[in-house]
Each structure stands twice: as C-alpha cells, then as structure tokens.
Short mmCIF file of C-alpha atoms and ligand atoms in Angstrom, two decimals:
data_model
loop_
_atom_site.label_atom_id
_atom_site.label_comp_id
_atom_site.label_asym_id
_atom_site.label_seq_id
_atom_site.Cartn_x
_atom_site.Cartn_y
_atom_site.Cartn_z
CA UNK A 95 127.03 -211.11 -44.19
CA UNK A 96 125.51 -209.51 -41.48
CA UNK A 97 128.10 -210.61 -38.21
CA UNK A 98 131.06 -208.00 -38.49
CA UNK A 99 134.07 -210.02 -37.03
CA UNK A 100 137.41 -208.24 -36.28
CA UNK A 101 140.54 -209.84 -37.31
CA UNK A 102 143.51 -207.96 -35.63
CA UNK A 103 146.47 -209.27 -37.13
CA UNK A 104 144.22 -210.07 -40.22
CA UNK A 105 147.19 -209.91 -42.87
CA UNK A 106 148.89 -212.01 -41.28
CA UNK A 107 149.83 -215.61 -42.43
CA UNK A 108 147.18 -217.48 -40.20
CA UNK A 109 145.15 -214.02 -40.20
CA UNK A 110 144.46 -213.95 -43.89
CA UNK A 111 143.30 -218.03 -44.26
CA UNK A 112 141.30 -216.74 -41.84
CA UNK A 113 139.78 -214.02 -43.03
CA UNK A 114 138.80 -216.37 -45.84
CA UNK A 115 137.28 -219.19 -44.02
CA UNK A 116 135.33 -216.75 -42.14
CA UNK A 117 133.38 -215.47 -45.40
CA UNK A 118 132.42 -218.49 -46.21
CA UNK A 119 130.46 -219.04 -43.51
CA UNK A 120 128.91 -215.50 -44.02
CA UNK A 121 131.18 -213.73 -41.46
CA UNK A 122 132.00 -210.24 -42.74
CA UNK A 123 135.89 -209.69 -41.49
CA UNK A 124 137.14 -206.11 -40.69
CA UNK A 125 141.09 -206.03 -40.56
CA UNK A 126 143.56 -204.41 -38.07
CA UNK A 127 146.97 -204.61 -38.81
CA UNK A 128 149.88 -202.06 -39.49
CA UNK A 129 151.52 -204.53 -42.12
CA UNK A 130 154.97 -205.09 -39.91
CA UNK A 131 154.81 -208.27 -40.48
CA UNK A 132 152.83 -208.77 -43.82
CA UNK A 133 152.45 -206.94 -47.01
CA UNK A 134 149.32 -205.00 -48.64
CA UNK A 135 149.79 -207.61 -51.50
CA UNK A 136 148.00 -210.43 -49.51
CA UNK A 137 144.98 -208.10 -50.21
CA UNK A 138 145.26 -209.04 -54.13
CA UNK A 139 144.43 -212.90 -53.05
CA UNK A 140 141.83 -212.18 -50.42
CA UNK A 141 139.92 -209.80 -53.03
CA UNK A 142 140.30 -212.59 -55.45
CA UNK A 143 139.27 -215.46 -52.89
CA UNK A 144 136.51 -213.69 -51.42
CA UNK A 145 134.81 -211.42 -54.11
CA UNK A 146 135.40 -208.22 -52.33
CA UNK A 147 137.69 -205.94 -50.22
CA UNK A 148 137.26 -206.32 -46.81
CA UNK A 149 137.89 -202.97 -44.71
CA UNK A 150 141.44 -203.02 -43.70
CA UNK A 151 142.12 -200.23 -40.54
CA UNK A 152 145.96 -199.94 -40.97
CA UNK A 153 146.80 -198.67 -37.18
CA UNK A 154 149.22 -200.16 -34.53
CA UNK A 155 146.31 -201.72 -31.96
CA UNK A 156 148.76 -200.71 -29.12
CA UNK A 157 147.33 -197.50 -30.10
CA UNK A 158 144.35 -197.64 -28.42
CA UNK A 159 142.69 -194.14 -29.39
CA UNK A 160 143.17 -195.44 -33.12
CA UNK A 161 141.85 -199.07 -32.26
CA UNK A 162 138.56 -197.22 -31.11
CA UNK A 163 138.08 -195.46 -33.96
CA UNK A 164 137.56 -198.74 -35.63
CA UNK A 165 135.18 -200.20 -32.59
CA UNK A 166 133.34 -197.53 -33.27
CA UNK A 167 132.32 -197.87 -36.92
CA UNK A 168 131.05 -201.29 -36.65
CA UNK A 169 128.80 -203.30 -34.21
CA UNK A 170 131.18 -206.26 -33.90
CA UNK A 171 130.11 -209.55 -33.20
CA UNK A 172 133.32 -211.35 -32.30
CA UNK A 173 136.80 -209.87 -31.90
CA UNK A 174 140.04 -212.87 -33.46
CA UNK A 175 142.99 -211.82 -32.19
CA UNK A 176 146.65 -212.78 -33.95
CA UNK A 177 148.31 -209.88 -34.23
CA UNK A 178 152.08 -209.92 -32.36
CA UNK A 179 155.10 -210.48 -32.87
CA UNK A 180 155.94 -214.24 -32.90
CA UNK A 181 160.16 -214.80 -33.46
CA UNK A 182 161.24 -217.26 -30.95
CA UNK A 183 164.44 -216.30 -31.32
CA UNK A 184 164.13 -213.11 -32.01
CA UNK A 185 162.46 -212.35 -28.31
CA UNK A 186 165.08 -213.54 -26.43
CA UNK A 187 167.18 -210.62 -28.55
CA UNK A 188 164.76 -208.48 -27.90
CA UNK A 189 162.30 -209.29 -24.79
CA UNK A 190 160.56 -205.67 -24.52
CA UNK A 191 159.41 -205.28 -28.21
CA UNK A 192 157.79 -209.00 -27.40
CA UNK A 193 156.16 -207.54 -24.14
CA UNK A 194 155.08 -204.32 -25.40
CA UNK A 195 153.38 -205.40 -28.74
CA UNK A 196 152.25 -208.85 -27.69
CA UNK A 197 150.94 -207.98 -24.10
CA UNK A 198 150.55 -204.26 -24.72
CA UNK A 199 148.41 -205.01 -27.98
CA UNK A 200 146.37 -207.20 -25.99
CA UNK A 201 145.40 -204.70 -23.17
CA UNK A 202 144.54 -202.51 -25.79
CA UNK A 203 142.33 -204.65 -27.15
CA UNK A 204 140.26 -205.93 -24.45
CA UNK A 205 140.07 -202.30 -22.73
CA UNK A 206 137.77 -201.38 -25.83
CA UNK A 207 136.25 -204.89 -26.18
CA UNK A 208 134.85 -204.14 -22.26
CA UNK A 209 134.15 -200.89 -23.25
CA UNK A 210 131.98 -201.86 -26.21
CA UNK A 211 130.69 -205.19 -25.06
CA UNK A 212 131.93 -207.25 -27.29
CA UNK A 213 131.90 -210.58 -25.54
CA UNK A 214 133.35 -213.20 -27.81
CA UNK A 215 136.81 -213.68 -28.05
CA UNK A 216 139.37 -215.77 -29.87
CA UNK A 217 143.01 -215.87 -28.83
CA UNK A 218 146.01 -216.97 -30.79
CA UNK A 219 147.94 -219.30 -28.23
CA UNK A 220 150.45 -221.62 -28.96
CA UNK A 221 151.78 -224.88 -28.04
CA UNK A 222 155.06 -222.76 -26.81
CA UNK A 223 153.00 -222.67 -23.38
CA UNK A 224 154.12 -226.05 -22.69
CA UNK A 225 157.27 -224.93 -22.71
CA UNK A 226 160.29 -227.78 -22.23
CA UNK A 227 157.92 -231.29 -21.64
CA UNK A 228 159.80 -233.71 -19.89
CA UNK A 229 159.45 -236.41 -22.04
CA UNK A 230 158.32 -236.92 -25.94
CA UNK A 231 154.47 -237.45 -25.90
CA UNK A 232 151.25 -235.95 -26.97
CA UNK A 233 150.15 -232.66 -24.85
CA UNK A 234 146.57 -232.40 -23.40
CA UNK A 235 145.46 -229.22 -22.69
CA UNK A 236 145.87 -229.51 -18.33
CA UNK A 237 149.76 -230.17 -19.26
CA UNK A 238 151.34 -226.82 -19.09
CA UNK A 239 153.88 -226.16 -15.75
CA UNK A 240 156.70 -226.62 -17.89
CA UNK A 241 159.71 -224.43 -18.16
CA UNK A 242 158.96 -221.62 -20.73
CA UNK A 243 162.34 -221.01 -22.68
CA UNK A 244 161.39 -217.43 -24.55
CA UNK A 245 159.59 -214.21 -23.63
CA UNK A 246 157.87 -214.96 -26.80
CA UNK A 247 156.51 -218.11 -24.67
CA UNK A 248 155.92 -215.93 -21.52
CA UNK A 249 153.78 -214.01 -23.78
CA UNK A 250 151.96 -215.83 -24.89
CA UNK A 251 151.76 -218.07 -21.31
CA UNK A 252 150.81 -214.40 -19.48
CA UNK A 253 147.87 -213.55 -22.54
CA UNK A 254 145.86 -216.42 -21.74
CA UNK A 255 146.36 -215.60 -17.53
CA UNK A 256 145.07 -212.11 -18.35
CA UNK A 257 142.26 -213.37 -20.51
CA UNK A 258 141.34 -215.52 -17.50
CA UNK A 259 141.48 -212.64 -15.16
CA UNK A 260 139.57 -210.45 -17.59
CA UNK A 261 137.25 -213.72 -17.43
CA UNK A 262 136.47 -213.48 -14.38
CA UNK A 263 135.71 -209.66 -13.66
CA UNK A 264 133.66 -209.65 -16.68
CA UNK A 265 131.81 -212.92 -16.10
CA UNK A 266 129.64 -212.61 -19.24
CA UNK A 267 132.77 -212.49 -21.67
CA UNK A 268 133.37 -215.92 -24.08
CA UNK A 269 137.02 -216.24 -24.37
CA UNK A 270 138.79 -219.38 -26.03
CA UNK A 271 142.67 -219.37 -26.45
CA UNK A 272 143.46 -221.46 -29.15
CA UNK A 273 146.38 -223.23 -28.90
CA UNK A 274 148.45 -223.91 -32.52
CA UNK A 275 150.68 -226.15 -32.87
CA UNK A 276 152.98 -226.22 -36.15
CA UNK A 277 151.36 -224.32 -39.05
CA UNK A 278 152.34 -224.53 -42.13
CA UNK A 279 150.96 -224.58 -45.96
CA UNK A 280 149.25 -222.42 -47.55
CA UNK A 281 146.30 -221.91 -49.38
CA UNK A 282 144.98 -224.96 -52.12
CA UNK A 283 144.54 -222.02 -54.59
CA UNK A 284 148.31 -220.51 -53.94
CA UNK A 285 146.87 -217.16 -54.32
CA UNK A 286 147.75 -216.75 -50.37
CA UNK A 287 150.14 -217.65 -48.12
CA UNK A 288 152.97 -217.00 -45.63
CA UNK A 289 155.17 -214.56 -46.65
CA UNK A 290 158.13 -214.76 -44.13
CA UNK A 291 159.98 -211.25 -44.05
CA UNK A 292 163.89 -211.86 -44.13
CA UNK A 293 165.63 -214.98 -43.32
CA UNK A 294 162.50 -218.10 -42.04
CA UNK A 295 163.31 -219.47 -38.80
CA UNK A 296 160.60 -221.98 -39.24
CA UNK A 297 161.05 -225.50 -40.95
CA UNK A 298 159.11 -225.49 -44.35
CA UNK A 299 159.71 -222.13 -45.37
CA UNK A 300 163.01 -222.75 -45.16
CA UNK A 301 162.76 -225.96 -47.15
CA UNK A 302 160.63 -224.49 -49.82
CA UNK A 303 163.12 -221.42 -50.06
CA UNK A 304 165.90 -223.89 -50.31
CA UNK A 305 164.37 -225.69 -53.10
CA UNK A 306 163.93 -222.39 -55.17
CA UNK A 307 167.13 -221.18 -54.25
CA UNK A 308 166.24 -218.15 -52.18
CA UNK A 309 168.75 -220.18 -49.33
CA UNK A 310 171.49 -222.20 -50.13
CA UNK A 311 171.10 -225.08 -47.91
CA UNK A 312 168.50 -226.54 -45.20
CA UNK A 313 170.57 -227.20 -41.86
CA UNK A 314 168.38 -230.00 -39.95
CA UNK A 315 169.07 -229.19 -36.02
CA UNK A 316 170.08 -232.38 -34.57
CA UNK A 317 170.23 -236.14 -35.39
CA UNK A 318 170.36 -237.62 -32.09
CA UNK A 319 167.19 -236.92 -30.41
CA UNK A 320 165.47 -240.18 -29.05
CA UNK A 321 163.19 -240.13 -31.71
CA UNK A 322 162.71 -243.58 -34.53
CA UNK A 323 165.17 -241.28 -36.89
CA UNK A 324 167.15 -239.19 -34.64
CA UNK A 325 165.06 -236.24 -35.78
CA UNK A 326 162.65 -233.87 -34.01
CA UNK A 327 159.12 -234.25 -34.08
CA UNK A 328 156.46 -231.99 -34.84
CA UNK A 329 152.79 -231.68 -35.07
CA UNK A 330 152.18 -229.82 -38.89
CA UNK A 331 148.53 -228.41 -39.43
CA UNK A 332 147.69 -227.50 -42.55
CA UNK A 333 146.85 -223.40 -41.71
CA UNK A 334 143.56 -223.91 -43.64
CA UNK A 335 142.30 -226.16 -41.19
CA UNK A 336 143.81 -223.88 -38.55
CA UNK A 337 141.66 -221.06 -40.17
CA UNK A 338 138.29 -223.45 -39.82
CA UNK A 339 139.36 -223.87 -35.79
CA UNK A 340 138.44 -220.18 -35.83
CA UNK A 341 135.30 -220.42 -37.26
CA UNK A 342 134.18 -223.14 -35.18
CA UNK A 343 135.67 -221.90 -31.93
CA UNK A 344 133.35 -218.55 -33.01
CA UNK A 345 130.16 -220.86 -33.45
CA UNK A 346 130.91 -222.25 -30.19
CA UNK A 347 130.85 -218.97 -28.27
CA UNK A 348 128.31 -217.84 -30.02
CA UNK A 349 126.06 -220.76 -29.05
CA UNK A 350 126.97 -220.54 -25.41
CA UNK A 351 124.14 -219.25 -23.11
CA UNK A 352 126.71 -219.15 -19.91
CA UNK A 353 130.48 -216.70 -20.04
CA UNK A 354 133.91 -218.32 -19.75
CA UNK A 355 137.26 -219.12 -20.82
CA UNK A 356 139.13 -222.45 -22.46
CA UNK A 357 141.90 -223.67 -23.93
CA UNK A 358 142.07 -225.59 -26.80
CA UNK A 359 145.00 -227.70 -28.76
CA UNK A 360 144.66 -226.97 -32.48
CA UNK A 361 146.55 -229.96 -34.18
CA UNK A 362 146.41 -233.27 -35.54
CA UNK A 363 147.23 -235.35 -33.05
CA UNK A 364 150.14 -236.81 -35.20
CA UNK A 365 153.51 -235.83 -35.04
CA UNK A 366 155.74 -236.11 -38.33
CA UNK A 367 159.84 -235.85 -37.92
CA UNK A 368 162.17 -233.67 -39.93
CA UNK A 369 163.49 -236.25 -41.93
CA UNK A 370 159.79 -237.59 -43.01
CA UNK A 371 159.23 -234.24 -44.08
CA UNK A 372 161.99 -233.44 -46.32
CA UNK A 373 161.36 -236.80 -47.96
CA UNK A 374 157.41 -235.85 -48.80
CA UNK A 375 158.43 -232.47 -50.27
CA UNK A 376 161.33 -234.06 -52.42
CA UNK A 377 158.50 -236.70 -54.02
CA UNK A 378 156.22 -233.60 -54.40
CA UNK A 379 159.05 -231.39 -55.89
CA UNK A 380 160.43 -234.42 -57.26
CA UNK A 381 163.99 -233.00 -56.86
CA UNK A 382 166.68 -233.43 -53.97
CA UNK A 383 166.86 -230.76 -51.35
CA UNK A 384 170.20 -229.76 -50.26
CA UNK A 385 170.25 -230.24 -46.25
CA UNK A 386 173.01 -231.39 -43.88
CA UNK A 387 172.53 -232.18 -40.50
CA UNK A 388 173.73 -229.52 -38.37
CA UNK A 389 173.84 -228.87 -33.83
CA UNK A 390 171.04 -229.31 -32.24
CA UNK A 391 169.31 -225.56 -31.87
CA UNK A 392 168.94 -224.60 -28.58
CA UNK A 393 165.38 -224.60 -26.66
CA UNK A 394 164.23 -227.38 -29.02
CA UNK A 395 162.23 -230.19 -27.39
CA UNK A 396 162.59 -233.83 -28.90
CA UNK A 397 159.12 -234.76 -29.77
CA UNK A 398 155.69 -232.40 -28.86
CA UNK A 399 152.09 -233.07 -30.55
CA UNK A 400 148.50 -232.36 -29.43
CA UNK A 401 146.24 -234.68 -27.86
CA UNK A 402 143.41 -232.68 -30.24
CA UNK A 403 140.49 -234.82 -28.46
CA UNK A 404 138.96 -231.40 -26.65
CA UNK A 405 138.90 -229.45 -30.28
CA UNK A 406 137.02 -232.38 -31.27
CA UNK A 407 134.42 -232.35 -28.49
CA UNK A 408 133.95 -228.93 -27.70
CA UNK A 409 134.36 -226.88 -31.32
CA UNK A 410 133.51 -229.96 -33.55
CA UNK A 411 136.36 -229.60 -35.19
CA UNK A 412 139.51 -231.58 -36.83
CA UNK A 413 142.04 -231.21 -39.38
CA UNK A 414 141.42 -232.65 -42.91
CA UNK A 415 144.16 -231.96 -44.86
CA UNK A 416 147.37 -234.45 -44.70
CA UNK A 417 150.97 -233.05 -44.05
CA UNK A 418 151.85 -234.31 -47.60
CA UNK A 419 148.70 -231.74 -48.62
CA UNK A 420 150.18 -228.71 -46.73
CA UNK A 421 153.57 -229.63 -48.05
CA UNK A 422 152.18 -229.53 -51.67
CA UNK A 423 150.47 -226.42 -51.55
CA UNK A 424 153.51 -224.63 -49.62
CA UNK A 425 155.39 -225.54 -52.54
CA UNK A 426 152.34 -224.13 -55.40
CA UNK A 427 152.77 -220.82 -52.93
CA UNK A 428 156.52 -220.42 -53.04
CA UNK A 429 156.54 -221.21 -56.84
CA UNK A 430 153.87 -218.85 -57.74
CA UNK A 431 155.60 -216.18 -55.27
CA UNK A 432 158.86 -216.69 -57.10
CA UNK A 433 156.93 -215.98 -60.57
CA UNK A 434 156.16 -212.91 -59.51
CA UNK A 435 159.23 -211.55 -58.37
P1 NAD B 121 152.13 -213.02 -38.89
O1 NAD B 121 153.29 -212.20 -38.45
O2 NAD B 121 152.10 -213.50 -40.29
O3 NAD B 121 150.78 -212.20 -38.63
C1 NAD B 121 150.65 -211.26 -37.59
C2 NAD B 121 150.08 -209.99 -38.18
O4 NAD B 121 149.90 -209.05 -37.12
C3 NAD B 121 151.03 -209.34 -39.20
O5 NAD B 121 150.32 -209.02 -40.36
C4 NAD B 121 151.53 -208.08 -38.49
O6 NAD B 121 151.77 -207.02 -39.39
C5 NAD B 121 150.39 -207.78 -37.54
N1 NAD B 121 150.75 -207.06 -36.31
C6 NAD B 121 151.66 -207.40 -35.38
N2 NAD B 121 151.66 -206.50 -34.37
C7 NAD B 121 150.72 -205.57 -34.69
C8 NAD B 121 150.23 -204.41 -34.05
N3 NAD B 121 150.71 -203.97 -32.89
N4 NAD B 121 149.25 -203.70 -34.65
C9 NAD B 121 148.73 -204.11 -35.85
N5 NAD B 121 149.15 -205.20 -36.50
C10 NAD B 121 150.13 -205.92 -35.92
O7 NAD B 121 151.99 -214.21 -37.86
P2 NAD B 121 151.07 -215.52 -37.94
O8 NAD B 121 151.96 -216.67 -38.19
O9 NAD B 121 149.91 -215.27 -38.81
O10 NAD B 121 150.62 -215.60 -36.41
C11 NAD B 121 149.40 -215.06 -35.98
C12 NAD B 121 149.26 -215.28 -34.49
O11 NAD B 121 149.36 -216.67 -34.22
C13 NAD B 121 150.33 -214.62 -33.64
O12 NAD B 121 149.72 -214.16 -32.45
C14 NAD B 121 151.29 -215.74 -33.34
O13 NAD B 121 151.97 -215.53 -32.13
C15 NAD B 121 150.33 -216.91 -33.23
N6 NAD B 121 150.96 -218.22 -33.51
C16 NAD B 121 151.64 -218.40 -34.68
C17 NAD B 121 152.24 -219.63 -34.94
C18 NAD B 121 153.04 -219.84 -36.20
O14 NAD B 121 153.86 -220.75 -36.21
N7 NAD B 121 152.83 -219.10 -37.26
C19 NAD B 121 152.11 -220.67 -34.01
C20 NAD B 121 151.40 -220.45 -32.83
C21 NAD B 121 150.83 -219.21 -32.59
C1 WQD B 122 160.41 -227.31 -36.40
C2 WQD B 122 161.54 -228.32 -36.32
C3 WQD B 122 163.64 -227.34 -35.63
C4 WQD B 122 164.28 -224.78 -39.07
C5 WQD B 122 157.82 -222.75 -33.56
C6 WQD B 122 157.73 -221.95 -32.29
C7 WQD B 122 156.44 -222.27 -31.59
C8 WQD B 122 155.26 -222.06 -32.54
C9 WQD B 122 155.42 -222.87 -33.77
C10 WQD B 122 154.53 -219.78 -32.43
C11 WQD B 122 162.44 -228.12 -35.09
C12 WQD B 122 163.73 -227.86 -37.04
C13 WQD B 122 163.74 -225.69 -38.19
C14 WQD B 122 165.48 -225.13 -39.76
C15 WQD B 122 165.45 -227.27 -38.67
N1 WQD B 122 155.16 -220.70 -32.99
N2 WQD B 122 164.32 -226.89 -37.98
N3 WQD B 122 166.02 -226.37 -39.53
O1 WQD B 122 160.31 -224.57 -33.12
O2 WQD B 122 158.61 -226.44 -33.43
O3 WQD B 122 157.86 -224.12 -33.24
O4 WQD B 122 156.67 -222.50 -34.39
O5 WQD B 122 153.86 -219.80 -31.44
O6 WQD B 122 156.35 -221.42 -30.51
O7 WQD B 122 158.84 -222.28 -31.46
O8 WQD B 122 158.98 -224.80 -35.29
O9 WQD B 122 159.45 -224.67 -37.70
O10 WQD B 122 161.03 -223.54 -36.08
O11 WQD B 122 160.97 -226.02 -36.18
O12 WQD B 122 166.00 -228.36 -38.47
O13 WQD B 122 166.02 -224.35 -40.54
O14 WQD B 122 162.40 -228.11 -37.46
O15 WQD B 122 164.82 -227.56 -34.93
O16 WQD B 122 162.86 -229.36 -34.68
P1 WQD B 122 159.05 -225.05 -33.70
P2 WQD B 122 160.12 -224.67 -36.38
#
C-alpha cells in the first residue's frame, strides 16, 4: 500500500465506501473530516472491513494552516474530495454556510494541492448541475445550461468552473468531477453505511426509517408527474459501485501522460420511480410501508437519469449492483443500526 490517497470528507456516507474500495486495490486512504456530518463510529466498520485504522486528521479543511499540516506528513498520490455540506433544502435556508464550506473548503484544498504538486484530482459533482431539464430524459454530460434551483446546486455548478480554471493555469493538473446521481445503499456487509443526522430528506432513508419506526409515515411528493405511474423518477446507484467510480476515475488519471479536466455521469443509466421502489423494499422487508401521497415538493424535476456511456469509455467503469440490491442492503444497515441503539 504504497500510493497515500487523501479522502477529505472520508467519513462521510460515499467517503467511507470509498475509503474501502480504495484498499482493495492497494490504495492507502488518509482521512480529513471534522465529523459534522458523520460519526467516529463509522471507524468501527472501516477497521473491521479493511484490517486496519486508517489515519483520520480531524480538522475543518477550510482551515487551511491545519489542512497543511496533513499535506505535509504524507507524499500524496491523489487528493478525493467529498467533503461539504450537501442539504438541498437546507441551502436555500442557509446559502452562506453552503458557500463558505463547499466553495471555501475547496479553495483550501487546491491552494495546498498547487503548493505540493499533487496533480490528480477527484471531485464530488452531482447531477444537481443540470439543474431544472426541460423535459424527462437521460442527461449526457454536454447537457447542463439549465436553471440551477439551490445554492447547494450553484455550488456545486461553480466547483467544477473553478476546477476548470485551476485546469488551465496549472496545465499539468488531472482533474475529473464526478457527477452522482442518486446514491443510496449501503454496504453488502452492513457494517457501514449512511448515517443521516436528524430528520432524511432523501428517499430511502426515509423509507427504511419508516419501516423501523424511527418516522411515522413516508409522504411520496406528487402523483401527477408525466411519468408511466404519476411518480418521479430517479437514477439509484448502489454507493458501492459509486465508491469503484473513484477508483477507476484514479486509475485513469493516473495513466494519463497529458493534464486536464472532465466530467463524468456516475449512474446506471436506468431510472426507477417512487412507487417501483417502495414496492421492491416491501417484498424485501416483506411488510407494508406506511406512505401517502402528499404535494409535489418544490424544485423537483419529473424524470432525470444518466446517459452513463462516457463512465463506460473513459474510466471503464459501470454499476453492478441492481436497485433491488441497494434496497436490500439499506435495509441489513438500518436493521443492524437499530440493534445497536
Ligand atoms: P456526507 O455528509 O455523509 O459526507 C461528507 C463528509 O464531509 C462528512 O463526514 C462531513 O463531516 C465532512 N465535512 C463536511 N465539511 C467539512 C469540512 N469543512 N471539513 C472537514 N470535513 C467536512 O455526504 P455524502 O453523501 O457522503 O456526500 C459526499 C460528497 O458527495 C459531497 O460533496 C456531496 O455534495 C456529494 N454528493 C452527494 C450525493 C448524495 O446524494 N449523497 C449526491 C451527489 C453528490
Ligand atoms: C428522490 C425522489 C422526491 C423524500 C437529491 C439532491 C441531488 C443529489 C441527490 C446531492 C424525489 C421523492 C423524497 C421523501 C419523496 N444530491 N421523495 N419523499 O431530490 O432526486 O436528489 O440527492 O448532490 O442534488 O437533490 O433525491 O432522495 O431527495 O428524492 O417522495 O420523503 O423521492 O420528491 O422525487 P433527489 P431525494
């Protein structure tokens, strides 16, 4: 293990999978993250994944002074960068805590990463940069321009400009922004997984806190969206396979002789509605979830998946795992976290 990665963010929900892919393939992951949005205890199910402890550097990487003090101790190879704050809703309460962590982090970051010459560079994007599409359909990676409806969105939109820019003045630099669509699952072992602090905006941690009775009742946003069932339409990747897009998207800027930036869809290509996926998790639970169709919530679009065709080409890389899979082992994860409480 002889390529020290750093995983800002590496607590995280997508940050931790990640962390684990990236030792199998005889990456050796060093962590940044203050825990604000995770807890020490995913630490327990790396250790037990991996073998070992990882270093973990528990600073705020808008600190930059602190940040160094970690560039310094190791001769990184790569830099993976998730760590921000990522409530939709939240941002649009809030807009300058979503500017100054997600933007501010980033500056941070690549100030030392041109300091230190460390030219490889993974960004988590997200499929919220093609903000409102005018119709339902598959997104290839050219098809941003529409309207972004949260400063989450903006920054997420404005990181990949000032990766470009940073692109370009530092011509040698490897930079892909990976774009994710809907992640969700958790590990096949249930020993990690997402750990949503307070109430989960998102779909299936809502469903799978439903079913255990941490909420009383799943409201499904909207029944009348031109869609087969009325139902919204998303593109669900298993966060396993989302974790192998990293590795990949690493062995693909390490292989390249020549500098530059890319975007790149991380999904399946499929979309599944809300309806289709409350019916696979009450066959895997094999009990009824309590939901009732409520409004429609504002800012959603109808239908949005990935055209995943460039992951394919470029990285070598596509998701395995089924929606029914990711379902499953969301539902092992909130079942063994609700032993433990
Ligand atoms: P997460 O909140 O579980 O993980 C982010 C981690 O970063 C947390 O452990 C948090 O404590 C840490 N962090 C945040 N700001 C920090 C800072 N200033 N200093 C140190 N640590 C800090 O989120 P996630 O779902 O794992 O998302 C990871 C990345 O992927 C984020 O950039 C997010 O915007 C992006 N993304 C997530 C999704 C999704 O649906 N989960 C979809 C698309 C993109
Ligand atoms: C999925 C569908 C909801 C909760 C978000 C971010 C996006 C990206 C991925 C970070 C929608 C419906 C949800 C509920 C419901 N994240 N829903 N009841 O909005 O597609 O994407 O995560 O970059 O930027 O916006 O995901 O899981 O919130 O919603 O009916 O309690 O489920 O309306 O149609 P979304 P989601």
């Amino acid at each position: 293990m002889d390529k020290p990665i750093l995983i800002t963010g590496g607590a995280g929900y997508i940050g931790s999978h990640t962390v684990v892919a990236l030792v199998q393939q005889g990456y050796y992951p060093v962590i940044a993250d203050d825990f604000r949005n995770s807890y020490r205890k995913v630490l327990d199910g790396i250790k037990e994944l991996i073998g070992f402890e990882p270093p973990v550097f528990e600073i705020d990487i808008c600190d930059q002074k602190e940040l160094e003090l970690v560039f310094e101790k190791f001769d990184f190879k790569g830099i993976i960068h998730f760590a921000a704050d990522k409530a939709v809703g939240e941002s649009v309460q809030h807009p300058l805590k979503y500017y100054h962590n997600n933007i501010g982090g980033l500056v941070s970051l690549l100030s030392l990463a041109q300091k230190f010459k460390i030219e490889n560079i993974v960004f988590s994007s997200s499929c919220t940069v093609y903000g409102e599409i005018s119709s339902n359909r598959e997104v290839k990676e050219e098809d941003t321009g529409g309207h972004l409806n949260s400063p989450y969105g903006v920054t997420k939109w404005i990181g990949e400009q000032i990766l470009q820019d940073f692109q370009v003045a530092n011509p040698e630099f490897k930079i892909i922004n990976l774009r994710y669509f809907n992640p969700i699952g958790a590990h096949p072992s249930g020993l990690i997984g997402e750990y949503p602090i307070g109430r989960p905006n998102n779909l299936l941690p809502f469903i799978t806190q439903t079913a255990i009775g941490k909420q009383d009742q799943l409201k499904v946003f909207g029944n009348d969206y031109p869609t087969p069932d009325g139902t919204c339409i998303r593109d669900y990747i298993h966060v396993c396979d989302l974790a192998e897009a990293h590795v990949h998207a690493l062995h693909f800027i390490e292989g390249k002789t020549q500098g530059g930036s890319e975007a790149v869809n991380v999904g399946t290509g499929r979309g599944t509605s809300i309806l289709e996926v409350i019916q696979l998790f009450e066959e895997i639970s094999e009990k009824p979830l309590n939901w009732k169709f409520e409004e429609r919530r504002p800012g959603d679009v109808a239908s949005i998946y990935a055209n995943a065709e460039k992951a394919k080409k470029l990285l070598n890389w596509e998701a395995h795992y089924t929606v029914k899979d990711a379902i499953e082992h969301a539902w092992k994860w909130e079942i063994n976290l609700n032993n433990e409480n």
